[in-house]
Amino acid sequence: QYITTISIMTPAPDISGYDYLTVLVCSANVGNAEPTPTSFAAWVPHDGQIQDPLQNTRYPVGQEEINLSVGPYSTANNNNNTNSSNVNQDEVVETLKSTTSKKGKQFDIIVLGMQEAAFVNKQQKAKEKELAMDTSVDSGGGDGVLEDGITPTTSSSHPSSSQHTNTSEQCAASPNNNNTNNNNNNKKDKGKVFNHLKKGAKKAATVGMVMRGISANQTYKRDATSTTNLTKPLTENVLSYDNNKLNNLIKTQCPSYEMVAKTLRGEMRLFILAHQSIAEDVSDVYVGAENTGIGSIMANKGGIIVTLTLRNMTRLSFMTCHLEAHEGISHYTNRNKNLAEILGGAKTDPMYNMQDATIISHHMFLCGDLNYRIKFSEYEVKKEDRMKKMIGNNVKKMMRMSMKGGMLKREERSGDEKVAEEVEVNNMNEMGGGGVGDVDSPTKTTGLGGDEQQQAEVAVVGGGGGEKKDEPANGSHFDQAKALVEAEDWKALNSGDELAVALNQKECLVGFSTLPCHWPPTFKVARGEGYQYNEKRTPSYTDRILWKSAEGMANNVIPFLYEPCPDFITSDHKPIRGAFAVKLNKSRPSSKQDHFHSLVTHNGTESEPVERQIQILVSDMKCTNLPIMDNELIGGLSDPYVKFVSSPKELLYSNSSWPKSSTINKSLNPVWKESYHLTLDWKGMKNGLAEGAMLMLTVVDYDATSANDVIGTVALNLNELVSELDLGGRGPSDKVQETYISKPILRNGQEYGMLECKLKTAFLAPKEIKSFLLGAKYVKTATKMSWKSKMNAFTGLSIR
């Protein structure tokens, strides 16, 4: 994983100029606590200043970090350097530090992704607790527990037996003892009612905060020439204290920015800020969200995606998410699933509802509390083995309890025996705790939930029979991670990073890159300055930033900052931030000369101007290892066809549909004998063939009785397919470019088989198309699926 490669560096581009966009991505698990202004300022640079965090960072992004990055951007994973940056990283950083350009001193776009960003007014909460305390004292106790599990320490809440006696004697001696008892009873009843209502209100408020923003996706249409500020969130309600506080913090910290998107989803938030100098260049802002909490309904977990277009040429997407927590292989697997669920559910642009944001974006940035943990190899024990050890320990403990007289009544034991029993029972609960019934069912986890289960599993792996006194819940695992942190051995810590493993093994976010975390883990820490780690959790890099670029555009993103914010003191996570320079796609001047040309014949004579367009011939197309999409009752296979999709849509979209191939019935390895002819229509396009133009081959499973299912997409860079053609020349147009494709089919960040084909492209006049198609077998113009094709797909027959 850590391979250093040598490549020839090119001079750093002028990323402070107008060809580049500077983007700051900030991610914070707020910890359901109100951030102080000082903490917020430690996370978000004042007014988007670039040079201050660059000059003061303790963890600069140098060439070593670039070489050790994970994913397609990594030079270690791309020795041919075709998909990784060869820009001199150190020169980029120094250029930004010293730039005098006004544009280069502030970020163009600021992204704020927040998780557990729901909190209440502390002062109001304190008043409620004080009132509850007074009511509890007056009423003689109630249940003795206040909001957030705080137990009153006043003696009247839990009076001793002597206090009961004294109170009884005083009442007996009083002539008005009946009235006193009645008053006390009334106060007690009122106290119980108040506590009951208070707890109900707390639950309602918690549910309300988690449910906020659960509504249909919303689209913001901002005309590039309009100054209308569309900052309305998806939804807001009366629980707005935290909304107002965060809005005020953002406005105070970023006064030169307009908010082009503000999205609330339960406890998750996503803010997109654009500097005033470029705000009018932002258009077509789309918002999508997906919940992955309890039952995939609750919004305590999930994600939000915002897609926007800058200067009508460059499409950017930003995603924040909060994934399943806890250590263990099952939670790791669920995190990978969460990411796919979010990408599949949070569709943004309705024009491309068959492709997720990772496909339709030129560049996508992802941040959040991903909850991936650090796991060292010596702790990688199969779950079945852990459960067997847990069960064995439980049986031994129960036998020891029985031998000690564990079946005797508790009242008949001495104080020491009671303490011993409590220790045994607690250890049992930590190690498996479900009782005798669990012995027959090794997969049962009754009595263990969430954190307790992962602590028990780690304790077993570490060889313990429960926690020893003064020993962390996860034993030497915590000690090992803490020792590496103290030694600042970042490489060793990163070697156990679950996210890096998932990316390298393509278990999630295929095509995404991330820099190594050459700084202390951000979780789980005490709320305060610095890094004081909770001994019940393995210090881990749960808070992360990743990015992905479209085919052929990986070099257009240059990371230059990636660091934690240790001075953020109000959360049990340390927020992080990352900065990137993004090269913008160039636009071509709108002119008929882009596709109308005079043809120069071989004898040197010039013809009348004729229209020339890009022609594409797709042949030898096949897919391998497609997933099963049909029910086993109807064959358990798939009925795939390919839909040809373009971006911009004007290139191929006509008559309210995209062109398609024929359907191959009941096959996971389909082969198309036909060749498909596509003509890119430049009419109606404002800017010709821009750098970001894409051709997407989307593989779909046809279903006659229900909606078709998308298998996945291969996205191609159209400019690469025509790079050898003279699109603006006036010479002979017989040049043909051939490209062979063999790429994974992607959906929601995961691979679903492979697609192979050959593409021939040429820039031709109408009369030249016939010769271009000569030699191709079974040439078809991709169109809508005919009724015969639908019937063939449904019956498996071959109707001609």
PDB file of N, CA and C in Angstrom, residues 117-118 208-215 220 232-237 239-240 242-243 246 261-271 287 289 299 304:
ATOM      1  N   ALA A 117     -25.804  17.344  14.419  1.00  0.00           N
ATOM      2  CA  ALA A 117     -25.846  18.802  14.524  1.00  0.00           C
ATOM      3  C   ALA A 117     -27.211  19.272  14.984  1.00  0.00           C
ATOM      4  N   ALA A 118     -27.723  18.645  16.033  1.00  0.00           N
ATOM      5  CA  ALA A 118     -28.997  19.045  16.642  1.00  0.00           C
ATOM      6  C   ALA A 118     -28.750  19.292  18.118  1.00  0.00           C
ATOM      7  N   GLY A 208     -38.414  14.739  17.024  1.00  0.00           N
ATOM      8  CA  GLY A 208     -38.616  15.852  16.105  1.00  0.00           C
ATOM      9  C   GLY A 208     -37.333  16.263  15.427  1.00  0.00           C
ATOM     10  N   MET A 209     -36.241  16.295  16.178  1.00  0.00           N
ATOM     11  CA  MET A 209     -34.959  16.670  15.588  1.00  0.00           C
ATOM     12  C   MET A 209     -34.475  15.636  14.582  1.00  0.00           C
ATOM     13  N   VAL A 210     -34.690  14.367  14.901  1.00  0.00           N
ATOM     14  CA  VAL A 210     -34.261  13.319  13.981  1.00  0.00           C
ATOM     15  C   VAL A 210     -35.121  13.294  12.730  1.00  0.00           C
ATOM     16  N   MET A 211     -36.401  13.689  12.867  1.00  0.00           N
ATOM     17  CA  MET A 211     -37.319  13.619  11.729  1.00  0.00           C
ATOM     18  C   MET A 211     -37.286  14.874  10.861  1.00  0.00           C
ATOM     19  N   ARG A 212     -36.622  15.922  11.322  1.00  0.00           N
ATOM     20  CA  ARG A 212     -36.618  17.157  10.550  1.00  0.00           C
ATOM     21  C   ARG A 212     -36.009  16.939   9.167  1.00  0.00           C
ATOM     22  N   GLY A 213     -36.624  17.553   8.188  1.00  0.00           N
ATOM     23  CA  GLY A 213     -36.078  17.490   6.842  1.00  0.00           C
ATOM     24  C   GLY A 213     -36.471  16.264   6.066  1.00  0.00           C
ATOM     25  N   ILE A 214     -37.271  15.385   6.660  1.00  0.00           N
ATOM     26  CA  ILE A 214     -37.683  14.184   5.933  1.00  0.00           C
ATOM     27  C   ILE A 214     -38.834  14.561   5.018  1.00  0.00           C
ATOM     28  N   SER A 215     -38.498  14.918   3.810  1.00  0.00           N
ATOM     29  CA  SER A 215     -39.488  15.333   2.815  1.00  0.00           C
ATOM     30  C   SER A 215     -38.926  15.049   1.452  1.00  0.00           C
ATOM     31  N   TYR A 220     -33.287  23.487  -6.697  1.00  0.00           N
ATOM     32  CA  TYR A 220     -33.129  24.925  -6.777  1.00  0.00           C
ATOM     33  C   TYR A 220     -32.699  25.263  -8.197  1.00  0.00           C
ATOM     34  N   LYS A 232     -33.313  28.900   0.753  1.00  0.00           N
ATOM     35  CA  LYS A 232     -34.348  28.282   1.577  1.00  0.00           C
ATOM     36  C   LYS A 232     -34.039  26.809   1.792  1.00  0.00           C
ATOM     37  N   PRO A 233     -34.024  26.332   3.024  1.00  0.00           N
ATOM     38  CA  PRO A 233     -33.728  24.931   3.270  1.00  0.00           C
ATOM     39  C   PRO A 233     -34.903  24.041   2.863  1.00  0.00           C
ATOM     40  N   LEU A 234     -34.658  22.733   2.872  1.00  0.00           N
ATOM     41  CA  LEU A 234     -35.734  21.805   2.527  1.00  0.00           C
ATOM     42  C   LEU A 234     -36.928  21.983   3.455  1.00  0.00           C
ATOM     43  N   THR A 235     -36.655  22.084   4.728  1.00  0.00           N
ATOM     44  CA  THR A 235     -37.756  22.255   5.670  1.00  0.00           C
ATOM     45  C   THR A 235     -37.242  22.829   6.969  1.00  0.00           C
ATOM     46  N   GLU A 236     -38.059  23.614   7.635  1.00  0.00           N
ATOM     47  CA  GLU A 236     -37.754  24.106   8.963  1.00  0.00           C
ATOM     48  C   GLU A 236     -39.041  24.055   9.780  1.00  0.00           C
ATOM     49  N   ASN A 237     -38.887  23.886  11.098  1.00  0.00           N
ATOM     50  CA  ASN A 237     -40.064  23.880  11.950  1.00  0.00           C
ATOM     51  C   ASN A 237     -39.755  24.637  13.239  1.00  0.00           C
ATOM     52  N   LEU A 239     -38.607  23.739  15.979  1.00  0.00           N
ATOM     53  CA  LEU A 239     -37.359  23.379  16.650  1.00  0.00           C
ATOM     54  C   LEU A 239     -36.202  24.065  15.933  1.00  0.00           C
ATOM     55  N   SER A 240     -36.109  25.371  16.110  1.00  0.00           N
ATOM     56  CA  SER A 240     -35.220  26.157  15.268  1.00  0.00           C
ATOM     57  C   SER A 240     -34.081  26.822  16.033  1.00  0.00           C
ATOM     58  N   ASP A 242     -31.229  25.564  17.151  1.00  0.00           N
ATOM     59  CA  ASP A 242     -29.942  25.193  16.566  1.00  0.00           C
ATOM     60  C   ASP A 242     -29.802  25.738  15.144  1.00  0.00           C
ATOM     61  N   ASN A 243     -30.896  25.776  14.390  1.00  0.00           N
ATOM     62  CA  ASN A 243     -30.834  26.362  13.046  1.00  0.00           C
ATOM     63  C   ASN A 243     -30.344  27.812  13.105  1.00  0.00           C
ATOM     64  N   LEU A 246     -26.555  28.109  14.194  1.00  0.00           N
ATOM     65  CA  LEU A 246     -25.605  27.741  13.139  1.00  0.00           C
ATOM     66  C   LEU A 246     -25.603  28.772  12.014  1.00  0.00           C
ATOM     67  N   ALA A 261     -26.964  26.682  -1.098  1.00  0.00           N
ATOM     68  CA  ALA A 261     -27.761  25.516  -0.689  1.00  0.00           C
ATOM     69  C   ALA A 261     -27.624  25.342   0.806  1.00  0.00           C
ATOM     70  N   LYS A 262     -28.743  25.067   1.461  1.00  0.00           N
ATOM     71  CA  LYS A 262     -28.768  24.835   2.907  1.00  0.00           C
ATOM     72  C   LYS A 262     -29.763  23.719   3.157  1.00  0.00           C
ATOM     73  N   THR A 263     -29.283  22.588   3.624  1.00  0.00           N
ATOM     74  CA  THR A 263     -30.127  21.396   3.698  1.00  0.00           C
ATOM     75  C   THR A 263     -30.069  20.779   5.084  1.00  0.00           C
ATOM     76  N   LEU A 264     -31.225  20.465   5.618  1.00  0.00           N
ATOM     77  CA  LEU A 264     -31.359  19.839   6.933  1.00  0.00           C
ATOM     78  C   LEU A 264     -32.022  18.487   6.762  1.00  0.00           C
ATOM     79  N   ARG A 265     -31.436  17.472   7.367  1.00  0.00           N
ATOM     80  CA  ARG A 265     -32.018  16.123   7.324  1.00  0.00           C
ATOM     81  C   ARG A 265     -31.786  15.471   8.681  1.00  0.00           C
ATOM     82  N   GLY A 266     -32.777  15.563   9.540  1.00  0.00           N
ATOM     83  CA  GLY A 266     -32.620  15.010  10.881  1.00  0.00           C
ATOM     84  C   GLY A 266     -31.524  15.737  11.627  1.00  0.00           C
ATOM     85  N   GLU A 267     -30.475  15.006  11.985  1.00  0.00           N
ATOM     86  CA  GLU A 267     -29.327  15.591  12.674  1.00  0.00           C
ATOM     87  C   GLU A 267     -28.192  15.924  11.714  1.00  0.00           C
ATOM     88  N   MET A 268     -28.420  15.759  10.421  1.00  0.00           N
ATOM     89  CA  MET A 268     -27.390  16.027   9.417  1.00  0.00           C
ATOM     90  C   MET A 268     -27.677  17.339   8.705  1.00  0.00           C
ATOM     91  N   ARG A 269     -26.614  18.036   8.337  1.00  0.00           N
ATOM     92  CA  ARG A 269     -26.750  19.310   7.639  1.00  0.00           C
ATOM     93  C   ARG A 269     -25.682  19.420   6.561  1.00  0.00           C
ATOM     94  N   LEU A 270     -26.036  20.143   5.502  1.00  0.00           N
ATOM     95  CA  LEU A 270     -25.078  20.438   4.440  1.00  0.00           C
ATOM     96  C   LEU A 270     -25.296  21.866   3.964  1.00  0.00           C
ATOM     97  N   PHE A 271     -24.255  22.666   4.073  1.00  0.00           N
ATOM     98  CA  PHE A 271     -24.281  24.057   3.626  1.00  0.00           C
ATOM     99  C   PHE A 271     -23.275  24.220   2.486  1.00  0.00           C
ATOM    100  N   VAL A 287     -30.813  18.966  -4.854  1.00  0.00           N
ATOM    101  CA  VAL A 287     -30.605  18.427  -3.518  1.00  0.00           C
ATOM    102  C   VAL A 287     -31.276  17.064  -3.407  1.00  0.00           C
ATOM    103  N   ALA A 289     -31.430  13.387  -0.607  1.00  0.00           N
ATOM    104  CA  ALA A 289     -31.055  12.859   0.703  1.00  0.00           C
ATOM    105  C   ALA A 289     -31.616  11.456   0.860  1.00  0.00           C
ATOM    106  N   ALA A 299     -33.526   9.570  10.476  1.00  0.00           N
ATOM    107  CA  ALA A 299     -32.479  10.377   9.851  1.00  0.00           C
ATOM    108  C   ALA A 299     -31.312  10.633  10.790  1.00  0.00           C
ATOM    109  N   ILE A 304     -26.690  13.398   2.633  1.00  0.00           N
ATOM    110  CA  ILE A 304     -27.254  14.472   1.815  1.00  0.00           C
ATOM    111  C   ILE A 304     -26.293  14.739   0.660  1.00  0.00           C
TER     112      ILE A 304
END
